[in-house]
Amino acid sequence: MIPRPDTAGLNRESVWSYPRPAIAESCAVHLMIKHRGVIVADTRRSIRTLETSHPPSYYVPPDAIARGVLRRAEGSSFCEWKGAAVYWDVLIDDLVVPRAGWSYPDPSPRFAMLRDHVAFYAAPFDCCSIDGETVVPQPGQFYGGWITSGVVGPFKGVPGSARW
């Protein structure tokens, strides 16, 4: 099935205009993650990755992540463009949010700017926001994109999108 892209417009990007292979770019939006009353991350200096059919993923610099909330999780994965990823648990008091984030400790040269930055899935947290707008998690169990009113799909991860 070939998807029919939703209509982009003023202040709305289509994920179908994003490049393949993926790219990374500096981003000055106000990104915030809150859970159980704790601000996990807060920055205006993130990096977003863009890839055809995916909403952006946002990578947070280490100094914008609350101290002591990250613990290396088991497992890894491999991205054909970014390289080998590791996963992170988020710890808040006695709560463990398992594999809530990921990073690329030794990214490929094209994605060197991601080194030491952590991306987070939106689904497990009470609130993830971009410029004050609560994001919607990208569909599917594996993907970590953040959907806002400024981006239109359809998005990879919905049923039937496995071969997009």
Coordinates of N, CA and C in Angstrom, one line a residue:
M1 N 0.8 -1.2 0.0 CA 0.0 0.0 0.0 C 0.9 1.2 0.0
I2 N 0.6 2.2 -0.9 CA 1.3 3.4 -0.9 C 0.4 4.4 -0.2
P3 N 0.9 5.1 0.9 CA 0.1 6.0 1.7 C -0.2 7.3 0.9
R4 N -1.3 7.9 1.2 CA -1.7 9.2 0.7 C -1.3 10.2 1.7
P5 N -0.3 11.1 1.5 CA 0.1 12.1 2.5 C -1.1 13.0 2.8
D6 N -1.2 13.4 4.1 CA -2.1 14.4 4.5 C -1.6 15.7 4.0
T7 N -2.5 16.7 3.9 CA -2.2 18.0 3.4 C -1.5 18.8 4.4
A8 N -0.3 19.3 4.0 CA 0.5 20.2 4.8 C 0.0 21.6 4.5
G9 N 0.4 22.5 5.3 CA 0.0 23.9 5.1 C 0.8 24.9 5.9
L10 N 0.2 26.0 6.1 CA 0.9 27.0 6.9 C 1.3 26.5 8.3
N11 N 2.5 26.5 8.7 CA 3.0 26.0 9.9 C 2.8 24.5 10.2
R12 N 2.6 23.8 9.1 CA 2.4 22.3 9.2 C 3.4 21.6 8.2
E13 N 4.2 20.8 8.7 CA 5.2 20.0 7.9 C 4.6 18.6 7.6
S14 N 4.8 18.1 6.4 CA 4.4 16.7 6.1 C 5.6 15.8 6.3
V15 N 5.4 14.7 7.0 CA 6.5 13.8 7.2 C 6.9 13.2 5.9
W16 N 6.1 13.3 4.9 CA 6.4 12.8 3.6 C 7.3 13.7 2.8
S17 N 7.5 14.9 3.3 CA 8.6 15.8 2.7 C 9.9 15.7 3.4
Y18 N 9.9 14.9 4.5 CA 11.2 14.7 5.2 C 12.1 13.7 4.4
P19 N 13.4 13.9 4.5 CA 14.3 13.1 3.7 C 14.5 11.7 4.0
R20 N 15.0 10.9 3.1 CA 15.4 9.5 3.3 C 16.7 9.4 2.5
P21 N 17.9 9.2 3.1 CA 18.1 8.8 4.5 C 17.8 10.0 5.4
A22 N 17.7 9.6 6.7 CA 17.4 10.6 7.7 C 18.4 11.7 7.9
I23 N 18.1 12.8 8.5 CA 19.0 13.9 8.9 C 18.8 14.3 10.3
A24 N 19.8 15.0 10.8 CA 19.7 15.6 12.2 C 19.9 17.1 12.1
E25 N 19.2 17.8 12.8 CA 19.4 19.3 12.8 C 19.1 19.9 14.2
S26 N 19.8 21.0 14.5 CA 19.6 21.7 15.7 C 18.2 22.3 15.8
C27 N 17.6 22.3 17.0 CA 16.3 22.7 17.1 C 16.1 23.6 18.4
A28 N 15.4 24.7 18.2 CA 15.3 25.7 19.4 C 13.9 25.7 20.0
V29 N 13.1 24.7 19.7 CA 11.8 24.6 20.4 C 12.0 24.4 21.9
H30 N 10.9 24.7 22.7 CA 11.0 24.5 24.1 C 10.4 23.1 24.3
L31 N 11.3 22.1 24.7 CA 11.0 20.8 24.9 C 11.0 20.5 26.4
M32 N 9.9 19.9 26.9 CA 9.8 19.5 28.3 C 9.2 18.2 28.5
I33 N 9.8 17.4 29.5 CA 9.3 16.1 29.9 C 9.0 16.2 31.4
K34 N 7.8 15.8 31.8 CA 7.4 15.8 33.2 C 6.8 14.4 33.5
H35 N 7.2 14.0 34.7 CA 6.6 12.7 35.2 C 6.5 12.7 36.7
R36 N 5.3 12.4 37.2 CA 5.1 12.4 38.7 C 5.6 13.6 39.4
G37 N 5.4 14.8 38.7 CA 5.7 16.1 39.3 C 7.2 16.4 39.1
V38 N 8.0 15.6 38.5 CA 9.4 15.8 38.3 C 9.7 16.3 36.8
I39 N 10.4 17.3 36.7 CA 10.9 17.7 35.3 C 12.1 16.8 35.0
V40 N 11.9 15.9 34.0 CA 12.9 15.0 33.6 C 13.9 15.7 32.7
A41 N 13.3 16.5 31.8 CA 14.2 17.2 30.8 C 13.5 18.5 30.5
D42 N 14.3 19.6 30.2 CA 13.8 20.9 29.9 C 14.9 21.6 29.1
T43 N 14.6 21.9 27.8 CA 15.6 22.5 27.0 C 15.0 23.3 25.8
R44 N 15.8 24.2 25.3 CA 15.6 24.9 24.0 C 16.8 24.6 23.1
R45 N 17.5 23.6 23.4 CA 18.7 23.2 22.6 C 18.7 21.7 22.2
S46 N 17.6 21.3 21.7 CA 17.6 19.9 21.3 C 18.1 19.7 19.8
I47 N 18.1 18.4 19.5 CA 18.4 18.1 18.1 C 17.3 17.2 17.6
R48 N 16.7 17.5 16.4 CA 15.6 16.7 16.0 C 16.1 15.9 14.7
T49 N 15.7 14.6 14.7 CA 15.9 13.8 13.5 C 14.7 13.7 12.7
L50 N 14.9 13.8 11.4 CA 13.8 13.8 10.4 C 14.0 12.7 9.4
E51 N 12.9 11.9 9.2 CA 13.0 10.8 8.3 C 11.6 10.6 7.6
T52 N 11.6 10.3 6.4 CA 10.4 10.1 5.6 C 9.4 9.2 6.4
S53 N 8.2 9.7 6.5 CA 7.1 8.9 7.2 C 7.1 8.9 8.7
H54 N 8.1 9.5 9.3 CA 8.2 9.5 10.8 C 8.1 10.9 11.3
P55 N 7.3 11.1 12.4 CA 7.3 12.4 13.1 C 8.7 12.6 13.7
P56 N 9.2 13.8 14.0 CA 10.5 14.0 14.5 C 10.7 13.3 15.8
S57 N 12.0 12.9 16.0 CA 12.4 12.5 17.4 C 13.4 13.6 17.8
Y58 N 13.3 13.8 19.1 CA 14.1 14.9 19.7 C 15.1 14.4 20.7
Y59 N 16.4 14.8 20.5 CA 17.5 14.4 21.4 C 17.9 15.6 22.3
V60 N 18.0 15.3 23.6 CA 18.2 16.3 24.6 C 19.6 16.3 25.1
P61 N 20.3 17.4 25.2 CA 21.6 17.5 25.7 C 21.7 17.0 27.2
P62 N 22.8 16.5 27.6 CA 22.9 15.9 29.0 C 22.6 16.9 30.1
D63 N 23.0 18.2 29.9 CA 22.9 19.2 30.9 C 21.4 19.7 31.0
A64 N 20.5 19.2 30.2 CA 19.1 19.6 30.2 C 18.3 18.4 30.8
I65 N 18.9 17.3 31.2 CA 18.3 16.2 31.9 C 18.5 16.2 33.4
A66 N 17.5 16.0 34.1 CA 17.6 16.1 35.6 C 18.7 15.1 36.1
R67 N 19.5 15.5 37.0 CA 20.5 14.7 37.6 C 19.9 13.4 38.2
G68 N 20.6 12.3 38.0 CA 20.3 11.1 38.7 C 19.0 10.3 38.1
V69 N 18.4 10.8 37.0 CA 17.2 10.1 36.6 C 17.5 9.0 35.5
L70 N 18.7 9.0 35.0 CA 19.0 8.0 34.0 C 19.9 6.9 34.5
R71 N 19.5 5.6 34.1 CA 20.3 4.4 34.4 C 20.3 3.6 33.1
R72 N 21.5 3.2 32.7 CA 21.7 2.4 31.5 C 20.8 1.1 31.6
A73 N 20.0 0.9 30.6 CA 19.1 -0.3 30.5 C 19.8 -1.4 29.7
E74 N 19.3 -2.6 29.8 CA 19.8 -3.7 29.0 C 19.3 -3.5 27.5
G75 N 20.1 -4.1 26.6 CA 19.7 -4.2 25.2 C 20.3 -3.1 24.4
S76 N 20.2 -3.3 23.1 CA 20.7 -2.3 22.1 C 19.9 -2.5 20.8
S77 N 20.1 -1.6 19.9 CA 19.5 -1.8 18.6 C 20.5 -1.1 17.6
F78 N 20.2 -1.2 16.3 CA 21.0 -0.6 15.3 C 20.2 0.1 14.3
C79 N 20.6 1.3 14.0 CA 20.0 2.2 13.0 C 20.9 2.2 11.8
E80 N 20.4 2.0 10.6 CA 21.3 1.9 9.4 C 22.0 3.3 9.2
W81 N 21.4 4.4 9.7 CA 22.0 5.7 9.5 C 22.8 6.2 10.7
K82 N 22.2 6.0 11.9 CA 22.8 6.6 13.1 C 23.8 5.7 13.8
G83 N 23.7 4.3 13.6 CA 24.6 3.4 14.3 C 24.0 2.6 15.4
A84 N 24.8 2.2 16.4 CA 24.3 1.4 17.5 C 23.7 2.3 18.6
A85 N 22.5 1.9 19.0 CA 21.8 2.6 20.1 C 21.9 1.8 21.4
V86 N 21.9 2.6 22.5 CA 21.8 2.0 23.8 C 20.5 2.6 24.4
Y87 N 20.0 1.9 25.5 CA 18.7 2.4 26.1 C 18.9 2.8 27.5
W88 N 18.0 3.6 28.0 CA 18.0 4.2 29.3 C 16.7 4.0 30.0
D89 N 16.8 3.6 31.3 CA 15.7 3.7 32.2 C 15.6 5.1 32.8
V90 N 14.5 5.5 33.2 CA 14.3 6.8 33.9 C 13.9 6.4 35.3
L91 N 14.6 6.9 36.3 CA 14.3 6.7 37.7 C 13.8 7.9 38.4
I92 N 12.6 7.8 39.0 CA 12.0 8.9 39.8 C 11.6 8.3 41.1
D93 N 12.4 8.7 42.2 CA 12.2 8.1 43.5 C 12.3 6.6 43.4
D94 N 11.2 5.9 43.8 CA 11.2 4.4 43.7 C 10.6 3.8 42.4
L95 N 10.3 4.7 41.5 CA 9.7 4.3 40.2 C 10.8 4.2 39.1
V96 N 10.7 3.1 38.4 CA 11.6 2.9 37.2 C 10.7 2.9 36.0
V97 N 11.0 3.8 35.1 CA 10.3 3.8 33.8 C 11.3 3.1 32.8
P98 N 11.1 1.8 32.5 CA 12.1 1.0 31.8 C 12.2 1.5 30.3
R99 N 13.4 1.5 29.8 CA 13.8 1.8 28.4 C 13.0 3.0 27.9
A100 N 13.0 4.0 28.7 CA 12.2 5.2 28.3 C 13.0 6.1 27.3
G101 N 14.3 5.9 27.2 CA 15.1 6.7 26.3 C 16.1 5.9 25.6
W102 N 16.8 6.5 24.6 CA 17.9 5.9 23.9 C 18.9 6.9 23.4
S103 N 20.1 6.4 23.1 CA 21.1 7.4 22.7 C 22.1 6.6 21.8
Y104 N 22.9 7.4 21.1 CA 24.0 6.8 20.3 C 25.3 7.2 20.8
P105 N 26.0 6.4 21.6 CA 27.3 6.8 22.2 C 28.4 7.0 21.2
D106 N 28.3 6.3 20.1 CA 29.3 6.5 19.0 C 28.6 6.5 17.7
P107 N 27.9 7.6 17.4 CA 27.1 7.7 16.2 C 27.9 7.7 14.9
S108 N 27.3 7.4 13.8 CA 28.0 7.5 12.5 C 28.4 9.0 12.3
P109 N 29.4 9.2 11.4 CA 29.8 10.6 11.2 C 28.7 11.6 10.9
R110 N 27.8 11.2 10.0 CA 26.7 12.1 9.6 C 25.8 12.5 10.8
F111 N 25.9 11.7 11.9 CA 25.0 12.0 13.1 C 25.9 12.3 14.3
A112 N 27.1 12.7 14.1 CA 28.0 13.0 15.2 C 27.4 14.0 16.3
M113 N 26.5 14.9 15.8 CA 25.9 15.8 16.8 C 25.0 15.2 17.8
L114 N 24.6 13.9 17.6 CA 23.8 13.2 18.6 C 24.6 12.7 19.8
R115 N 25.9 12.6 19.7 CA 26.7 12.1 20.8 C 26.3 12.7 22.1
D116 N 26.2 11.9 23.1 CA 25.9 12.4 24.5 C 24.4 12.9 24.6
H117 N 23.6 12.9 23.6 CA 22.2 13.4 23.7 C 21.3 12.1 23.9
V118 N 20.2 12.3 24.5 CA 19.3 11.2 24.8 C 17.9 11.6 24.2
A119 N 17.3 10.7 23.5 CA 15.9 10.9 23.0 C 15.0 10.1 23.9
F120 N 13.8 10.5 24.1 CA 12.8 9.9 25.0 C 11.5 9.5 24.2
Y121 N 11.0 8.4 24.5 CA 9.7 8.0 24.1 C 8.7 8.9 24.8
A122 N 7.6 9.4 24.2 CA 6.6 10.2 24.8 C 5.6 9.4 25.6
A123 N 5.3 8.2 25.2 CA 4.2 7.4 25.8 C 4.3 7.1 27.3
P124 N 5.5 6.8 27.8 CA 5.5 6.4 29.3 C 5.4 7.6 30.2
F125 N 5.5 8.8 29.8 CA 5.5 10.0 30.7 C 4.2 10.7 30.8
D126 N 4.0 11.4 31.9 CA 2.7 12.1 32.2 C 2.5 13.2 31.1
C127 N 3.6 13.9 30.8 CA 3.5 15.0 29.8 C 4.8 15.2 29.1
C128 N 4.8 15.2 27.8 CA 5.9 15.6 27.0 C 5.4 16.7 26.1
S129 N 6.1 17.9 26.1 CA 5.6 19.0 25.3 C 6.6 19.7 24.5
I130 N 6.1 20.3 23.4 CA 6.9 21.1 22.5 C 6.3 22.5 22.5
D131 N 7.0 23.5 22.9 CA 6.4 24.8 22.9 C 5.1 24.9 23.6
G132 N 4.9 24.1 24.7 CA 3.7 24.1 25.5 C 2.6 23.2 25.0
E133 N 2.8 22.6 23.8 CA 1.8 21.7 23.3 C 2.1 20.3 23.7
T134 N 1.2 19.6 24.3 CA 1.4 18.2 24.7 C 1.5 17.3 23.4
V135 N 2.5 16.5 23.3 CA 2.7 15.7 22.1 C 2.0 14.4 22.2
V136 N 1.8 13.8 21.0 CA 1.2 12.5 20.9 C 2.3 11.5 20.5
P137 N 2.4 10.4 21.1 CA 3.5 9.4 20.7 C 3.2 8.9 19.3
Q138 N 4.3 8.7 18.6 CA 4.2 8.0 17.3 C 3.6 6.6 17.5
P139 N 2.7 6.2 16.6 CA 2.2 4.8 16.8 C 3.2 3.7 16.7
G140 N 2.9 2.6 17.2 CA 3.8 1.4 17.2 C 4.6 1.3 18.4
Q141 N 5.1 0.1 18.6 CA 5.9 -0.1 19.9 C 7.4 0.3 19.8
F142 N 7.9 0.5 18.6 CA 9.3 0.7 18.5 C 9.7 2.2 18.3
Y143 N 8.8 2.9 17.6 CA 9.2 4.2 17.2 C 9.1 5.3 18.3
G144 N 9.9 6.3 18.2 CA 9.9 7.3 19.2 C 9.6 8.7 18.8
G145 N 8.9 8.9 17.7 CA 8.6 10.3 17.2 C 7.6 10.9 18.1
W146 N 7.6 12.3 18.0 CA 6.7 13.1 18.8 C 5.8 13.8 17.8
I147 N 4.5 13.6 17.9 CA 3.5 14.3 17.0 C 2.9 15.5 17.7
T148 N 3.0 16.6 16.9 CA 2.3 17.9 17.3 C 1.4 18.3 16.2
S149 N 0.7 19.4 16.5 CA -0.2 20.0 15.4 C 0.6 20.5 14.2
G150 N 1.9 20.6 14.4 CA 2.7 21.2 13.3 C 3.3 20.1 12.3
V151 N 2.8 18.9 12.5 CA 3.3 17.8 11.6 C 2.1 16.9 11.2
V152 N 2.1 16.6 9.9 CA 1.0 15.7 9.5 C 1.6 14.4 8.9
G153 N 0.7 13.4 8.8 CA 1.1 12.1 8.4 C 0.5 11.7 7.0
P154 N 0.2 10.4 6.9 CA 0.1 9.4 7.9 C 1.5 9.0 8.4
F155 N 1.6 8.5 9.6 CA 2.8 8.2 10.3 C 3.2 6.7 10.3
K156 N 4.4 6.4 10.0 CA 4.9 5.0 10.2 C 4.6 4.5 11.6
G157 N 4.1 3.3 11.7 CA 3.8 2.7 12.9 C 2.3 2.4 13.0
V158 N 1.5 3.0 12.2 CA 0.1 2.6 12.1 C -0.1 1.3 11.5
P159 N -1.2 0.5 11.8 CA -1.4 -0.8 11.1 C -1.3 -0.7 9.6
G160 N -0.5 -1.6 9.0 CA -0.4 -1.6 7.6 C 0.8 -0.8 7.1
S161 N 1.6 -0.2 8.0 CA 2.7 0.6 7.5 C 4.1 -0.1 7.5
A162 N 4.1 -1.4 7.8 CA 5.4 -2.1 7.9 C 6.3 -2.0 6.7
R163 N 5.7 -1.9 5.6 CA 6.6 -1.9 4.3 C 6.7 -0.5 3.7
W164 N 6.4 0.6 4.5 CA 6.5 2.0 3.9 C 8.0 2.3 3.9

